[in-house]
Short mmCIF file of C-alpha atoms and ligand atoms in Angstrom, two decimals:
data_model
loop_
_atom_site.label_atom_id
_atom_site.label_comp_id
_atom_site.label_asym_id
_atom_site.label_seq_id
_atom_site.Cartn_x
_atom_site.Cartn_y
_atom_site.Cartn_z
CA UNK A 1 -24.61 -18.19 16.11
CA UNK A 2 -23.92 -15.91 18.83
CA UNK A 3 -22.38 -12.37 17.94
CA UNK A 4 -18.74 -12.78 18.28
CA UNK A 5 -18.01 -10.35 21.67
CA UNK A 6 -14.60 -8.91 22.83
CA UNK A 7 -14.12 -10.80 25.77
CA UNK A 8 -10.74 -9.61 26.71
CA UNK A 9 -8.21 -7.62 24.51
CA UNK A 10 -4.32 -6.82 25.02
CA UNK A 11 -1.32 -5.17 23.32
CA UNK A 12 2.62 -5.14 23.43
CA UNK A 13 5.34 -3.34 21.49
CA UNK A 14 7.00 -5.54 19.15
CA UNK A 15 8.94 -4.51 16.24
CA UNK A 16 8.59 -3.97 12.14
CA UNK A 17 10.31 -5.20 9.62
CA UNK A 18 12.97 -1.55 9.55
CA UNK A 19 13.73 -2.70 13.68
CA UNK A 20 11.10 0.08 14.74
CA UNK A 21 9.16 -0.39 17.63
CA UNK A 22 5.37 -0.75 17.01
CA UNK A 23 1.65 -2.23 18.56
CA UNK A 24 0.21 -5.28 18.61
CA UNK A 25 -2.63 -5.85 19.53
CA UNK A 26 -4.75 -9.57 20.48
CA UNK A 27 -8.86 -9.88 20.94
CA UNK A 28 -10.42 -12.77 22.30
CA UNK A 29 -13.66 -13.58 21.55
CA UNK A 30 -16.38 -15.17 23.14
CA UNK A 31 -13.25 -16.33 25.44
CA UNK A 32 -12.14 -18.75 22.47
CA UNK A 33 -11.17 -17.14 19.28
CA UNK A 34 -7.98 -14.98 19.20
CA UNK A 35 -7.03 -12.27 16.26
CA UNK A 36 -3.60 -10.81 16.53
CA UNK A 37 -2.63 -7.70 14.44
CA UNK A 38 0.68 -5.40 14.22
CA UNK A 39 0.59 -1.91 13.13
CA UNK A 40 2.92 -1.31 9.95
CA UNK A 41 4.49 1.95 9.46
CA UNK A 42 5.57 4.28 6.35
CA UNK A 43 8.60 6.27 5.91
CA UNK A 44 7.57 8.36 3.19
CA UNK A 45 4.55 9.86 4.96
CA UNK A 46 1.80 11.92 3.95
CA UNK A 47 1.02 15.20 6.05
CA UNK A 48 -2.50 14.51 6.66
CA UNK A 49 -2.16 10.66 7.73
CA UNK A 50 -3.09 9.15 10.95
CA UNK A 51 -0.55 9.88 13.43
CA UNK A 52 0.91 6.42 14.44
CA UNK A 53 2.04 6.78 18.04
CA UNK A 54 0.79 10.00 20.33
CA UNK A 55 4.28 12.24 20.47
CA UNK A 56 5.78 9.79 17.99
CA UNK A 57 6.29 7.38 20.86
CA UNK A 58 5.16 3.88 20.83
CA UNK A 59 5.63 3.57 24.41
CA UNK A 60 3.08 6.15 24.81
CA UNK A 61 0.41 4.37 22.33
CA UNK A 62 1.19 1.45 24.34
CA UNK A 63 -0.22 3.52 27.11
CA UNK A 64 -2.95 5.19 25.84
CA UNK A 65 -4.25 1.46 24.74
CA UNK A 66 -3.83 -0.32 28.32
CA UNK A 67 -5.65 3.17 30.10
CA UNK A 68 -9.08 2.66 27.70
CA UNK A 69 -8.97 -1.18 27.00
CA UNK A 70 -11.60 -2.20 29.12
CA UNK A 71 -13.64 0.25 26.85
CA UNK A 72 -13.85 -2.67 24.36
CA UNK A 73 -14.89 -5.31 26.46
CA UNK A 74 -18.21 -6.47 25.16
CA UNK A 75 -17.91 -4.74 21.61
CA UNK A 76 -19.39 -6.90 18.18
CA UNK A 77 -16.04 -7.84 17.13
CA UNK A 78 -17.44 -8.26 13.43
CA UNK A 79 -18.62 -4.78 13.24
CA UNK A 80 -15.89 -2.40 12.31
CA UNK A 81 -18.27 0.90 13.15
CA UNK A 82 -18.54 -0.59 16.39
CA UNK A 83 -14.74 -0.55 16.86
CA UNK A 84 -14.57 3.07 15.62
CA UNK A 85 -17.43 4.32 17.37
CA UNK A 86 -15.30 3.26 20.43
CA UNK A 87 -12.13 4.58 18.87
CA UNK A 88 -13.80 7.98 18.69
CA UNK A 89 -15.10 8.06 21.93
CA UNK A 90 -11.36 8.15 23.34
CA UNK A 91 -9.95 9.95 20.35
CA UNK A 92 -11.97 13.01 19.35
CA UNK A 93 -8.41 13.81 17.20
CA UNK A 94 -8.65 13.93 13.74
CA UNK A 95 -5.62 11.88 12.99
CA UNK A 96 -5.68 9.91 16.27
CA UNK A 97 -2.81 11.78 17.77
CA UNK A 98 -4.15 10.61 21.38
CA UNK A 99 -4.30 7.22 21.38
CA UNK A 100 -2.07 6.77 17.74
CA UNK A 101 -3.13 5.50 14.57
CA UNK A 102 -1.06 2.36 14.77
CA UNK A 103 -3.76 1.38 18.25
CA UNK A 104 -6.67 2.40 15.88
CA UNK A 105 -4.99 0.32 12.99
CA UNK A 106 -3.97 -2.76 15.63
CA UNK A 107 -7.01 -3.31 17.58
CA UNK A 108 -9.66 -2.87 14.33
CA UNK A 109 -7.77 -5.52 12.84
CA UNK A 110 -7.77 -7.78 15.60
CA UNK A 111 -11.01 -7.62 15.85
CA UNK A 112 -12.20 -9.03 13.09
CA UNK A 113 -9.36 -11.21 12.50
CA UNK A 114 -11.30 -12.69 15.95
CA UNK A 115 -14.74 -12.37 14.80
CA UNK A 116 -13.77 -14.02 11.20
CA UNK A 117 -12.25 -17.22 13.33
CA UNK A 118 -15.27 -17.50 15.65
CA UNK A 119 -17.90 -17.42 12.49
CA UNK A 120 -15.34 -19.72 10.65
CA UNK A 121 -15.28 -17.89 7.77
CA UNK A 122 -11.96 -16.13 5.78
CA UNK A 123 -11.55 -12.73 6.44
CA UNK A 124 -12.37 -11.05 2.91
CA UNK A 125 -15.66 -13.57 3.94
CA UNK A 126 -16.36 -11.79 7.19
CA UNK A 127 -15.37 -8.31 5.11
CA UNK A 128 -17.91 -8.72 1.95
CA UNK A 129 -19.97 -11.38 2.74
CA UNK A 130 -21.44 -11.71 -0.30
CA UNK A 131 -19.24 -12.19 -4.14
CA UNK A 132 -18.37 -12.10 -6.22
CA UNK A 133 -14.87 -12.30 -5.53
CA UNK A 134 -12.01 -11.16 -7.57
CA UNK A 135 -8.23 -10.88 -7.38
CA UNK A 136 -6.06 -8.33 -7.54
CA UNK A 137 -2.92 -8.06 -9.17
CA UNK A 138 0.46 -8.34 -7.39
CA UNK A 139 1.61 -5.16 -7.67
CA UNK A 140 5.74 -5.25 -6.74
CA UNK A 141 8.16 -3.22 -6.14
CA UNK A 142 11.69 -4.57 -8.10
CA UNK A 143 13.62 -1.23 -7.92
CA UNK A 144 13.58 1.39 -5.46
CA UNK A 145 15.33 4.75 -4.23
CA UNK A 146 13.68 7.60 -2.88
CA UNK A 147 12.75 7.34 1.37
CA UNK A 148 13.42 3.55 0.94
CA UNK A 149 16.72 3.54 0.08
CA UNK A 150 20.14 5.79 0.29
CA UNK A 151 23.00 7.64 -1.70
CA UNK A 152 23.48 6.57 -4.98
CA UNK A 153 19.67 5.14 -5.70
CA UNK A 154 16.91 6.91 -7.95
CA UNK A 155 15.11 9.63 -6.34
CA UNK A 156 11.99 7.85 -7.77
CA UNK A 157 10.73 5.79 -5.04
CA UNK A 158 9.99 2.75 -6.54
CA UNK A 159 10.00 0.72 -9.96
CA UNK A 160 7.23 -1.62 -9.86
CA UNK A 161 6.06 -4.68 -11.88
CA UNK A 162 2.56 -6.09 -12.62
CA UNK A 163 1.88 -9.41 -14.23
CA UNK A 164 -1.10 -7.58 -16.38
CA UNK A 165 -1.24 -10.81 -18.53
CA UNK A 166 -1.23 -13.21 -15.72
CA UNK A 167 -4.17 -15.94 -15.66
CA UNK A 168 -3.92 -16.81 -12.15
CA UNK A 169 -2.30 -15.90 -8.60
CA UNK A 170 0.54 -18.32 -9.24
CA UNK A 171 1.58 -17.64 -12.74
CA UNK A 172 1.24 -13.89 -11.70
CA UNK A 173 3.60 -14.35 -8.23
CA UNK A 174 5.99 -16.31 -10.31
CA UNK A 175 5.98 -13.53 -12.98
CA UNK A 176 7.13 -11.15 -10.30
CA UNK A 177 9.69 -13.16 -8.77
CA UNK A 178 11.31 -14.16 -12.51
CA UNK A 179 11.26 -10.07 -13.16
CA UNK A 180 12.86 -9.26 -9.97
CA UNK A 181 15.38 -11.48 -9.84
CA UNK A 182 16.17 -11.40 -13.69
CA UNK A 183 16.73 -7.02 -13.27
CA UNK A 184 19.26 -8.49 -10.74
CA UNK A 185 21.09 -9.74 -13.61
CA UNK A 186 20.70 -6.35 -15.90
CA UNK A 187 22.30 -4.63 -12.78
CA UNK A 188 25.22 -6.41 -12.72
CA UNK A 189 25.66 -6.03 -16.25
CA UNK A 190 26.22 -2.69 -15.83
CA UNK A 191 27.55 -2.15 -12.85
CA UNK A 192 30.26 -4.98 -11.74
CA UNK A 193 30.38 -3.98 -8.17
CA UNK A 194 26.58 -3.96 -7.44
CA UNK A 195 26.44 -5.60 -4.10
CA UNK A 196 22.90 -6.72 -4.40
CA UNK A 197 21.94 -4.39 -1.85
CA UNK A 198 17.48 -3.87 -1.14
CA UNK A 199 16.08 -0.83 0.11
CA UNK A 200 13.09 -0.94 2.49
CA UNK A 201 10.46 -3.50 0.66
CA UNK A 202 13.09 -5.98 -0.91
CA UNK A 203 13.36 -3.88 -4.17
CA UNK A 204 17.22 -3.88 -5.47
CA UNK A 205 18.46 -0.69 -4.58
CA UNK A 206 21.44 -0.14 -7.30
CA UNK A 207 23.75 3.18 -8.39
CA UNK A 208 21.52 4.45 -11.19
CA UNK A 209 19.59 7.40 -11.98
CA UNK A 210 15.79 7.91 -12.70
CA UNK A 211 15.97 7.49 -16.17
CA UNK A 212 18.32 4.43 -16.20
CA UNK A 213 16.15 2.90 -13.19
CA UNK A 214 13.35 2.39 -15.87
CA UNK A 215 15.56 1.63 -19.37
CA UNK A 216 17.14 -1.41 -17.18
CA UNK A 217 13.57 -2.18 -15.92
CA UNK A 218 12.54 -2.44 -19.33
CA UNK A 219 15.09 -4.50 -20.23
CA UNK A 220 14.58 -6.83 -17.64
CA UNK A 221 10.73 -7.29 -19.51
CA UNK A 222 11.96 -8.28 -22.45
CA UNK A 223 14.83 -10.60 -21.00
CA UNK A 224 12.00 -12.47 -19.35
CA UNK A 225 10.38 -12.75 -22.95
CA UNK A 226 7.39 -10.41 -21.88
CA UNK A 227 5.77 -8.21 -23.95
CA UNK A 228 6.02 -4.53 -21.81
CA UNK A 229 2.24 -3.72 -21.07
CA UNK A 230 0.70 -6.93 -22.28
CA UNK A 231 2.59 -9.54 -19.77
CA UNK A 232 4.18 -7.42 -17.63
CA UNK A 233 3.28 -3.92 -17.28
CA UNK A 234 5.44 -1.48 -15.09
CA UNK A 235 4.30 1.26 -12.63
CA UNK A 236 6.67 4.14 -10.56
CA UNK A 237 5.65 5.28 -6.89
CA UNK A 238 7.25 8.88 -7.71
CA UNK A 239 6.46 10.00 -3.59
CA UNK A 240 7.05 13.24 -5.37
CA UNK A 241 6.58 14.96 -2.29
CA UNK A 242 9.04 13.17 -0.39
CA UNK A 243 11.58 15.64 -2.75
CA UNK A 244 9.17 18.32 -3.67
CA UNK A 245 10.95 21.85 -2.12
CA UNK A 246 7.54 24.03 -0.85
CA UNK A 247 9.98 27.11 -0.65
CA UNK A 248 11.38 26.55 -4.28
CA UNK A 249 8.92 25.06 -5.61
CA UNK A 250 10.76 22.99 -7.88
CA UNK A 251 10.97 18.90 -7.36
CA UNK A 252 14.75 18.69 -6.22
CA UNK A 253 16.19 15.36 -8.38
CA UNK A 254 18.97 15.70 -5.51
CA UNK A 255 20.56 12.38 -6.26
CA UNK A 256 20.19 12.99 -9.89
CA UNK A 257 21.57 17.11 -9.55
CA UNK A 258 18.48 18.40 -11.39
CA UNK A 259 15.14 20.07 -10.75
CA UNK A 260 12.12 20.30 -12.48
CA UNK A 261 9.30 23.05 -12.16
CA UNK A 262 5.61 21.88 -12.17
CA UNK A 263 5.49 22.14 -16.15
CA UNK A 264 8.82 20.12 -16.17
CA UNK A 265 7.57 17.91 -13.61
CA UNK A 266 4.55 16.89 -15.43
CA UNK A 267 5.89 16.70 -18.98
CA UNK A 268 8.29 14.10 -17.21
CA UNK A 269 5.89 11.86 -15.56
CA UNK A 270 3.64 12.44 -19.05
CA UNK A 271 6.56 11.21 -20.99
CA UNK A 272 7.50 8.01 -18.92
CA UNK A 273 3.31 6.87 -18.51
CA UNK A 274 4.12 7.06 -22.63
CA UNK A 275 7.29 5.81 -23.44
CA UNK A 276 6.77 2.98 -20.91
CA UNK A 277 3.31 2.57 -21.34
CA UNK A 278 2.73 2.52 -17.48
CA UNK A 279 -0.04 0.72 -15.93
CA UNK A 280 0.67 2.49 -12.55
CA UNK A 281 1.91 6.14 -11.80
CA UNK A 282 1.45 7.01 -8.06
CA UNK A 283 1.57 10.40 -6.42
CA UNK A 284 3.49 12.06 -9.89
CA UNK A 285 3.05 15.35 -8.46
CA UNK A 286 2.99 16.63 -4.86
CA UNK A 287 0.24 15.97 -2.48
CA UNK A 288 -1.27 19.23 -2.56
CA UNK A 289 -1.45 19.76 -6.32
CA UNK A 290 -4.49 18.68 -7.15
CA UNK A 291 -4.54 20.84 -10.31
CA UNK A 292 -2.08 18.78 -12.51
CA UNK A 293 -2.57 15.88 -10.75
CA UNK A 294 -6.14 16.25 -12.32
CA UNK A 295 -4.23 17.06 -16.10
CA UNK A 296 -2.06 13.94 -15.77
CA UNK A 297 -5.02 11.78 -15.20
CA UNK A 298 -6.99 13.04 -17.70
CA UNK A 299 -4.31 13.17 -20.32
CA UNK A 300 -3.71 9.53 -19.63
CA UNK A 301 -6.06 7.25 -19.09
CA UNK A 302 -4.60 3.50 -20.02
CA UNK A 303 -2.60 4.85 -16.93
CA UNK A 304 -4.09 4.38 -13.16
CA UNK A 305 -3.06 7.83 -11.81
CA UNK A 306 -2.96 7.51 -8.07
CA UNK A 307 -3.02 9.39 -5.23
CA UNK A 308 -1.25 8.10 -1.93
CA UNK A 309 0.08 11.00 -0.19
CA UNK A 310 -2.75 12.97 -2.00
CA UNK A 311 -5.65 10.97 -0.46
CA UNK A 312 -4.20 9.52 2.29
CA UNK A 313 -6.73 7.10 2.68
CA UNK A 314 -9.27 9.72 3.37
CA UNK A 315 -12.86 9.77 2.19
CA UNK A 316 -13.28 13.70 2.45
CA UNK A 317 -9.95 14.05 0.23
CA UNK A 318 -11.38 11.68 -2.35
CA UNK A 319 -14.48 13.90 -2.52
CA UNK A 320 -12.27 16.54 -2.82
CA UNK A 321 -10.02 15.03 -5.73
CA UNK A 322 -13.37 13.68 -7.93
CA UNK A 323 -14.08 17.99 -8.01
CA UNK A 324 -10.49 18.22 -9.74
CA UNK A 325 -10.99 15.22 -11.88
CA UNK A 326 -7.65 14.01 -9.91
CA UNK A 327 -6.65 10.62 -9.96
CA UNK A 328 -8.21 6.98 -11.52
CA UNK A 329 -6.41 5.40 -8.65
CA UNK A 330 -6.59 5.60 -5.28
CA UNK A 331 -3.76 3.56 -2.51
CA UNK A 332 -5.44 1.92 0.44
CA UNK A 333 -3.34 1.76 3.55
CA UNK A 334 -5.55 1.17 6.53
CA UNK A 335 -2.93 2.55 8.92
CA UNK A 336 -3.30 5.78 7.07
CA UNK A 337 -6.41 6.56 7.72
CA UNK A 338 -6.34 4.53 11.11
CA UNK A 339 -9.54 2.45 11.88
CA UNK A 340 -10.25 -0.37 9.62
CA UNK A 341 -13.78 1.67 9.33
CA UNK A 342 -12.13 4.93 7.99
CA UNK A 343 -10.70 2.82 5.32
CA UNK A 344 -13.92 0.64 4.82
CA UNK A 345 -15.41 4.17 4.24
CA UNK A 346 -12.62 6.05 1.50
CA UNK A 347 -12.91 2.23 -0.47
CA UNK A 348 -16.69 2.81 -0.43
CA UNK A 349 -16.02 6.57 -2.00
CA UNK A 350 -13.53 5.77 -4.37
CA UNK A 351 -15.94 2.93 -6.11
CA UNK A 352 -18.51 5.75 -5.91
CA UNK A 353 -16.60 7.72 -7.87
CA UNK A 354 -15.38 4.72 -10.10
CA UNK A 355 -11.43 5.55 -8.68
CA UNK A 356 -9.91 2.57 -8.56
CA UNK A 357 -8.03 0.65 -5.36
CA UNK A 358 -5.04 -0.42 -4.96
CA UNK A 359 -4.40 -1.66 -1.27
CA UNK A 360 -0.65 -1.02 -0.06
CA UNK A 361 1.50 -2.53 2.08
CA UNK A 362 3.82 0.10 4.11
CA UNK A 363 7.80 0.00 3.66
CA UNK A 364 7.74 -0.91 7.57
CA UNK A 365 5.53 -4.09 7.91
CA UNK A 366 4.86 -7.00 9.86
CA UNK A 367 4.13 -10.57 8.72
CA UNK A 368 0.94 -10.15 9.49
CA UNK A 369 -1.51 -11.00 5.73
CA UNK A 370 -4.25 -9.03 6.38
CA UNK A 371 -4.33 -6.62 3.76
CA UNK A 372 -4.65 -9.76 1.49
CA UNK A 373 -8.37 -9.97 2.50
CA UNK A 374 -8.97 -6.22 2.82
CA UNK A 375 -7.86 -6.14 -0.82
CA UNK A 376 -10.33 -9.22 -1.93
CA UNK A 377 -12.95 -7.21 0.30
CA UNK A 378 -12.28 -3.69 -1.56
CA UNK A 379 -12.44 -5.12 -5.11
CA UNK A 380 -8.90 -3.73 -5.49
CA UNK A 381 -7.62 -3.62 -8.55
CA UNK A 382 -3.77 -4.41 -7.10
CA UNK A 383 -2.49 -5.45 -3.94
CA UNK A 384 1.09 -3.21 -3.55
CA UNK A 385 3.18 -5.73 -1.25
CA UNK A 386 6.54 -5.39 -2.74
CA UNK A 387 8.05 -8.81 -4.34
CA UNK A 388 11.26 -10.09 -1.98
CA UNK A 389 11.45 -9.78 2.01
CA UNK A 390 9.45 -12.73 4.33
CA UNK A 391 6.87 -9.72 5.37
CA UNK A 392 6.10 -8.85 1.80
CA UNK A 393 6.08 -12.99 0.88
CA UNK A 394 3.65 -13.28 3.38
CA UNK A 395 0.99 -11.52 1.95
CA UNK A 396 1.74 -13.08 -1.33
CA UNK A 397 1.17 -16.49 -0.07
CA UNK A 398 -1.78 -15.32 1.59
CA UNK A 399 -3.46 -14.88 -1.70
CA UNK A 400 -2.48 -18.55 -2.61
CA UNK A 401 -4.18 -19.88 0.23
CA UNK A 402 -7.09 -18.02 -0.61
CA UNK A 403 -7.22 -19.12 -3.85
CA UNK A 404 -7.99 -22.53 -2.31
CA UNK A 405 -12.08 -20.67 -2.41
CA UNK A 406 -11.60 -21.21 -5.28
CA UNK A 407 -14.86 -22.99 -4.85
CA UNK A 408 -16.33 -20.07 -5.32
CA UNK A 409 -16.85 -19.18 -8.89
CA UNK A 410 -14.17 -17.34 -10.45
CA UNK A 411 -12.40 -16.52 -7.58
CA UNK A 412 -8.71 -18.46 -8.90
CA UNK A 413 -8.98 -16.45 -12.41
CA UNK A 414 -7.30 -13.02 -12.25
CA UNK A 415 -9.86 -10.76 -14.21
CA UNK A 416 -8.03 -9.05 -17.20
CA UNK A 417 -6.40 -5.82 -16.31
CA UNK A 418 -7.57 -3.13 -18.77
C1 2PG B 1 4.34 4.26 -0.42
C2 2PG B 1 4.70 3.30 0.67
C3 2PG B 1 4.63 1.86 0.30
P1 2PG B 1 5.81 4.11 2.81
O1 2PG B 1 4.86 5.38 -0.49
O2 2PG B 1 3.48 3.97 -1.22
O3 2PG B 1 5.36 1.54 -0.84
O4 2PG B 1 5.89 3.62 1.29
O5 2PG B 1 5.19 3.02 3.59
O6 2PG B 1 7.24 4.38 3.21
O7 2PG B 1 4.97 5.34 2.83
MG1 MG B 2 3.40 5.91 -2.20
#
């Protein structure tokens, strides 16, 4: 089979799932097979991510793409070092601030969305040739606050569910979508006027406070007639940094009227990985504290401690993390680090350093499933994709169809979590 060759590439603004403007991009290969990809986008953003749009202006990635495209005529669409190599040849930039991370992001994805068509093979396929293959588990957000949400919400970014004692893709989606809709229920129990409102990622956004965001997700478990941490475990997204005052140095509960110093903040996030026995706790403590970052994760390890903000999706900062001892979890968001490479490369370091992955959707997404496959590809542990909203659903289904390989050994079974 002939290598699968960019034959002609091209990209347009559209827009993500918050009504922001964003890239897509579309390679052609050997003048027959078209990939298509769209660039999500976070709002709680960490400070050393890929820049998404030179000067924060789409218009101006838009540009930047259309002025070097021809540069990518005639690249191996299946090789994603190729596509960097390229990338890097226009973009010097550490974060990609002159031709934007959401190009980098768009155009790596379409490429082998292309090259996976041509060869006729599924994308995880095209990704890790070679099994085996496992799922990961759904990992959904059900309640949210924080940067995804407004006034009233937690100041915790997100409550999420994962079907730890799901056998399959199926029973584990449906476990998700029973949850979600059932803490619905608990809401309204307690507050009559909750007007089913969602933040961001189709998590219920209702007028409760961090503690009371995780006693009604609780109760929502047992409603369902799950045992909390066998069936269905929960996890929190803190974004800590998203209220973490630099100047203060305190974590600034602003919704809730309280702060907590770093001793505070940890003996909080220690308590709730306990009293909840957690499955999940992402970004606990701010980005740059490494130090008790490093004490949470060794003081609890049925818990995946994760850095998102912390590693932004960044091999060197995964080095850097193993030296702490920070972190048995690591968040995957391609558009973070910007090439599909760059993120080929942190996955490869974090199962190095036996961290494991959990690829993440971002709260602004397309319906694009891709991340589906990069997940399959990784070995992640989790797939983050929220549970409600068509973009989120999307990926979900994805990971039905691909259960269809099921030909290949295994590759329906979920493998136990723990
Ligand atoms: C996160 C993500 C996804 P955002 O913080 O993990 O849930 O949110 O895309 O806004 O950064
Ligand atoms: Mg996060």
């Amino acid at each position: 089979m002939p290598s699968p060759r960019i034959t002609s590439l091209g990209a347009r603004l559209v827009f993500n799932s918050r009504g922001s403007k964003t890239i897509e991009v579309d390679v052609t290969v050997n003048k027959k097979f078209a990939g298509r990809a769209c660039a999500p986008s976070g709002a709680s953003v960490g400070k050393l991510e890929a820049q998404s749009f030179p000067d924060n202006k789409p218009e101006k990635a838009l540009a930047a793409f259309n002025e070097n495209r021809k540069k990518f005529l005639g690249l191996d669409a299946s090789d994603t070092k190729a596509a960097y190599d390229a990338l890097r040849k226009v973009d010097d930039t550490e974060n990609y601030s002159k031709i934007g991370g959401s190009v980098a992001y768009a155009l790596s994805i379409a490429a082998v969305d292309a090259a996976a068509r041509a060869q006729g093979v599924p994308l995880f396929k095209l990704l890790k040739p070679r099994g085996p293959y496992r799922f990961p588990f759904p990992l959904g957000n059900i309640l949210g606050g924080g940067a995804h949400a407004g006034p009233g919400t937690p100041d915790i970014q997100e409550v999420l569910a994962c079907p730890v004692g799901a056998r399959n893709v199926m029973e584990a989606l449906e476990m998700n979508f029973k949850l979600h809709s059932e803490l619905r229920k608990v809401i309204e129990s307690i507050d009559s006027r909750f007007t089913y409102g969602r933040g961001d990622e189709g998590a219920w956004a209702p007028n409760v406070n961090n503690d009371q965001a995780l006693e009604i997700a609780e109760k929502a478990v047992k409603n369902c007639g799950y045992t909390l941490g066998r069936d269905m475990a929960l996890g929190i997204d803190f974004a800590s940094s998203s209220f973490w005052d630099e100047e203060k140095q305190v974590y600034d509960y602003a919704r809730q009227g309280l702060k907590r110093d770093t001793g505070e903040q940890i003996e909080f996030a220690n308590r709730l990985m306990r009293d909840y026995r957690l499955a999940y706790a992402e970004d606990p403590v701010h980005e740059g504290d490494f130090e008790s970052m490093a004490a949470l994760t060794k003081k609890n390890p049925a818990t995946l401690v994760t850095g998102d903000d912390m590693l932004v999706t960044n091999a060197e900062m995964v080095k850097k993390a193993v030296g702490y001892g920070a972190c048995s979890g690591a968040i995957l968001k391609v558009n973070q680090a910007g090439s599909l490479h760059d993120a080929l490369l942190f996955a490869k370091e974090c199962t190095r350093n036996g961290i494991k992955i959990i690829t993440s959707h971002r709260s602004g997404e397309s319906s694009d499933s891709h991340i589906s496959h990069i997940a399959v590809a990784t070995g992640s542990k989790m797939l983050k994709t929220g549970v409600l909203g068509g973009e989120r659903v999307a990926k979900l289904n994805e990971l039905l169809r691909m259960s269809e390989y099921g030909l290949i050994a295994g590759m329906a079974e979920l493998t136990p979590a723990t």
